[in-house]
mmCIF file of C-alpha atoms in Angstrom:
data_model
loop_
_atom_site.group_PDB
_atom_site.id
_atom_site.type_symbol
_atom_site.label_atom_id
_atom_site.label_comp_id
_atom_site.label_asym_id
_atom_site.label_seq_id
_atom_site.Cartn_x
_atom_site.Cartn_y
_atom_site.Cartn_z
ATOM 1 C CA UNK A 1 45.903 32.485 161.596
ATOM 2 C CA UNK A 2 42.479 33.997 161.559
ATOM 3 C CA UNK A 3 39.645 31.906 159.919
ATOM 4 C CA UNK A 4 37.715 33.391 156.687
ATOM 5 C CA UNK A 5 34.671 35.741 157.047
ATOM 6 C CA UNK A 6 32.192 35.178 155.076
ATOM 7 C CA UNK A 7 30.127 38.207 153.530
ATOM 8 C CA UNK A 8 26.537 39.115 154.027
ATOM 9 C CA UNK A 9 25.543 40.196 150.563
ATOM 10 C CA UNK A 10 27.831 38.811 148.264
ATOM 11 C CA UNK A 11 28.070 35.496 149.655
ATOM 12 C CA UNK A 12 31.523 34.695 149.131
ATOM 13 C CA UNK A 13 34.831 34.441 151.646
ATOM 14 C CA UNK A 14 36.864 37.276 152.259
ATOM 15 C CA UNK A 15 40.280 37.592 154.490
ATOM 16 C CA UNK A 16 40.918 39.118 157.899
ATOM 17 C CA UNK A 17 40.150 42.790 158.586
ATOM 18 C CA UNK A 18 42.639 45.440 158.311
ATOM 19 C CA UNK A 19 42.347 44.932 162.571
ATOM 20 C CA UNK A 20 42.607 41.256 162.947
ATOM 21 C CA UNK A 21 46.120 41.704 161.200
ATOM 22 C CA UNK A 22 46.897 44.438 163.164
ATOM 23 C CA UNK A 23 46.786 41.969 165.966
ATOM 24 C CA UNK A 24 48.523 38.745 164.170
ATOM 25 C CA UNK A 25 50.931 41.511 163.941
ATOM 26 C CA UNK A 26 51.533 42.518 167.175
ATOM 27 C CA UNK A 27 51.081 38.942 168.263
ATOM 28 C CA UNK A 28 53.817 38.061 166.178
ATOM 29 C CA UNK A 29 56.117 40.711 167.197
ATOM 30 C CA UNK A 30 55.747 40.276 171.012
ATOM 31 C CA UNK A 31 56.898 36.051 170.110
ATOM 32 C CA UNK A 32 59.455 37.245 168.605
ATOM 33 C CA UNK A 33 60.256 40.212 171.634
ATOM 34 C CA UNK A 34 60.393 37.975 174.065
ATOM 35 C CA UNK A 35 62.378 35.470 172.482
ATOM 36 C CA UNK A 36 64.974 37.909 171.905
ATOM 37 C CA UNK A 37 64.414 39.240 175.315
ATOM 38 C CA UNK A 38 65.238 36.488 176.906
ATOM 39 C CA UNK A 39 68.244 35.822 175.195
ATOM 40 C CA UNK A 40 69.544 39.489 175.396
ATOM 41 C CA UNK A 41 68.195 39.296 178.607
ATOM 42 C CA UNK A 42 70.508 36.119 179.908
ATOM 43 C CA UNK A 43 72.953 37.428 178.210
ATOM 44 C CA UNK A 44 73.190 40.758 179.951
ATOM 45 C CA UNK A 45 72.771 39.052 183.603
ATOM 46 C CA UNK A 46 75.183 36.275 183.281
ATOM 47 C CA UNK A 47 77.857 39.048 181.909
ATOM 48 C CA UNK A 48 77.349 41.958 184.362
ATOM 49 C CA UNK A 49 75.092 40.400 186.709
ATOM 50 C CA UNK A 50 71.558 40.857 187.714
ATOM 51 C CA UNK A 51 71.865 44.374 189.888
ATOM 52 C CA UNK A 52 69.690 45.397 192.322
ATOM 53 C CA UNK A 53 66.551 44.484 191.067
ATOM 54 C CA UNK A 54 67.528 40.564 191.069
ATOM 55 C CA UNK A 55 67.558 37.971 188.726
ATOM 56 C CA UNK A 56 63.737 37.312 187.429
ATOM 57 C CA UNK A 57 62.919 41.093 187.768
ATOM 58 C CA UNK A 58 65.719 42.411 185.437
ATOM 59 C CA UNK A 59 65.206 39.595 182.870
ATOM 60 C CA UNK A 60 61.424 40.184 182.671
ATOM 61 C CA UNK A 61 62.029 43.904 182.161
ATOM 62 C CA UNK A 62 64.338 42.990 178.792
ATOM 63 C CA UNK A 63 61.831 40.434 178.288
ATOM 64 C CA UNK A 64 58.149 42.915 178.163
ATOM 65 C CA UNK A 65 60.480 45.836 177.325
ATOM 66 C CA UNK A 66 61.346 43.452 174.090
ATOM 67 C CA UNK A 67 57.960 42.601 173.221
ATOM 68 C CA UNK A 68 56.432 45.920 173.394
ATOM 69 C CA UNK A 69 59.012 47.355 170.917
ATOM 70 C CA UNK A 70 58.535 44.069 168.459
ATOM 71 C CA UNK A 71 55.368 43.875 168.611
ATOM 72 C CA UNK A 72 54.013 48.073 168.429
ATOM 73 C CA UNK A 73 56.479 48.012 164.855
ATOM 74 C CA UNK A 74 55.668 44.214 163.617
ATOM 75 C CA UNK A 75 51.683 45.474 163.969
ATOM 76 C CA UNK A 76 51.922 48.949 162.438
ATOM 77 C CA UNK A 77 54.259 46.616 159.736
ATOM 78 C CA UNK A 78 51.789 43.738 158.985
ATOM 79 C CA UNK A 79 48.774 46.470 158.404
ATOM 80 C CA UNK A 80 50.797 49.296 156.238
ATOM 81 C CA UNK A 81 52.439 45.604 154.009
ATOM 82 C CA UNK A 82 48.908 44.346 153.642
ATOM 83 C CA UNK A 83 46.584 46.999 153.085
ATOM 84 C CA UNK A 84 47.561 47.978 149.627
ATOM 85 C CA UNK A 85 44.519 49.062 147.185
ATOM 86 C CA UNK A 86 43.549 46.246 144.411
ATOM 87 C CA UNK A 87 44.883 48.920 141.781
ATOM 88 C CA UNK A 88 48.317 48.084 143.116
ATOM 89 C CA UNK A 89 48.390 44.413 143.449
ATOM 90 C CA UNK A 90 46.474 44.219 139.635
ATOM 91 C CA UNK A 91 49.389 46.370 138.335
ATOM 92 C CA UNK A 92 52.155 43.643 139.876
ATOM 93 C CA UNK A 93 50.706 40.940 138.491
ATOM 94 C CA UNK A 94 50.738 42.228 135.395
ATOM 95 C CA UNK A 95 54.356 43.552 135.034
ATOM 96 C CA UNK A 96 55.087 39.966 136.434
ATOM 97 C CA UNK A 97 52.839 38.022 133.088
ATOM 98 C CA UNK A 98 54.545 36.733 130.220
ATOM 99 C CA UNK A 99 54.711 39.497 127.282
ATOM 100 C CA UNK A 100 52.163 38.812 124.474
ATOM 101 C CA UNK A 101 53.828 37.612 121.081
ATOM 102 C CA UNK A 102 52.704 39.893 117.923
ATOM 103 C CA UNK A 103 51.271 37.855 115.656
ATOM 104 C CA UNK A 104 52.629 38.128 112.348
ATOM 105 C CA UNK A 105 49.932 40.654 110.260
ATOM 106 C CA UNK A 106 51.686 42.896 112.816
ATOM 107 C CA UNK A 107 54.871 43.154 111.427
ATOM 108 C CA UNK A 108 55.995 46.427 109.731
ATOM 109 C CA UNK A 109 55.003 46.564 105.645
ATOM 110 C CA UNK A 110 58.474 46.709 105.156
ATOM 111 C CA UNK A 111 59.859 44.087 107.480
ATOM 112 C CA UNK A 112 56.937 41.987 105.899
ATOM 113 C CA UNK A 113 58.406 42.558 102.394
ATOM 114 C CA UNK A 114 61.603 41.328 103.574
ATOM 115 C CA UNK A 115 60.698 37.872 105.051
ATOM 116 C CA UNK A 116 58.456 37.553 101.708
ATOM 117 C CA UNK A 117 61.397 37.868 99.359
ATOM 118 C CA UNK A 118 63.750 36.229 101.611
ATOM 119 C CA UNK A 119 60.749 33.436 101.094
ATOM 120 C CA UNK A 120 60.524 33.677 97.653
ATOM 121 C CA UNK A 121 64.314 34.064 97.048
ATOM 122 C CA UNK A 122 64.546 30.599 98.558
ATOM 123 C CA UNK A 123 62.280 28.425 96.593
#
């Protein structure tokens, strides 16, 4: 996981650049590519066998052919997921905070009157 940056001016930290997750991205999707490369890969040769390319040549094209698909849509993924404007994230958080509780000089005149007889009606 990339490390930190620290600013010039402002002094503090900030996080990766919209490029360094472009390539966690990609990194990520070609692990994942070739994982499932292999295994569609093995799977494929041990069914219908390796053809005329042999063993290690057909399972390394699977293999790359995998990774390059994972990994082009995992980077393009991880930059469009993470490169939303502060507006957007400020607005989640606060659809996601507890509502504020009226305090009670807020109440309607009328519902006010109520609770004050209902009060007074108990004494």
């Amino acid at each position: 996981m990339p490390v930190a940056v620290p600013t010039g001016s402002a002094g503090g930290a900030r996080g990766p650049s919209t490029f360094d997750k472009w390539k966690m991205g990609a990194m990520m999707g070609g692990s994942v590519g070739l994982i499932i490369g292999f295994i569609f890969g093995f799977t494929n040769i041990v069914r219908y066998g390796p053809g005329p390319n042999g063993m290690l040549r057909t399972l390394g094209q699977y293999m790359i052919g995998s990774a390059a698909t994972f990994g082009f849509f995992m980077s393009i993924g991880t930059t469009i997921r993470t490169d939303s404007p502060l507006s957007v994230t400020e607005t989640f958080i606060r659809t996601r905070q507890q509502p504020m509780i009226m305090p009670r000089q807020y109440l309607s005149r009328e519902r006010a009157r109520k609770e004050g007889e209902q009060i007074s009606n108990a004494k």
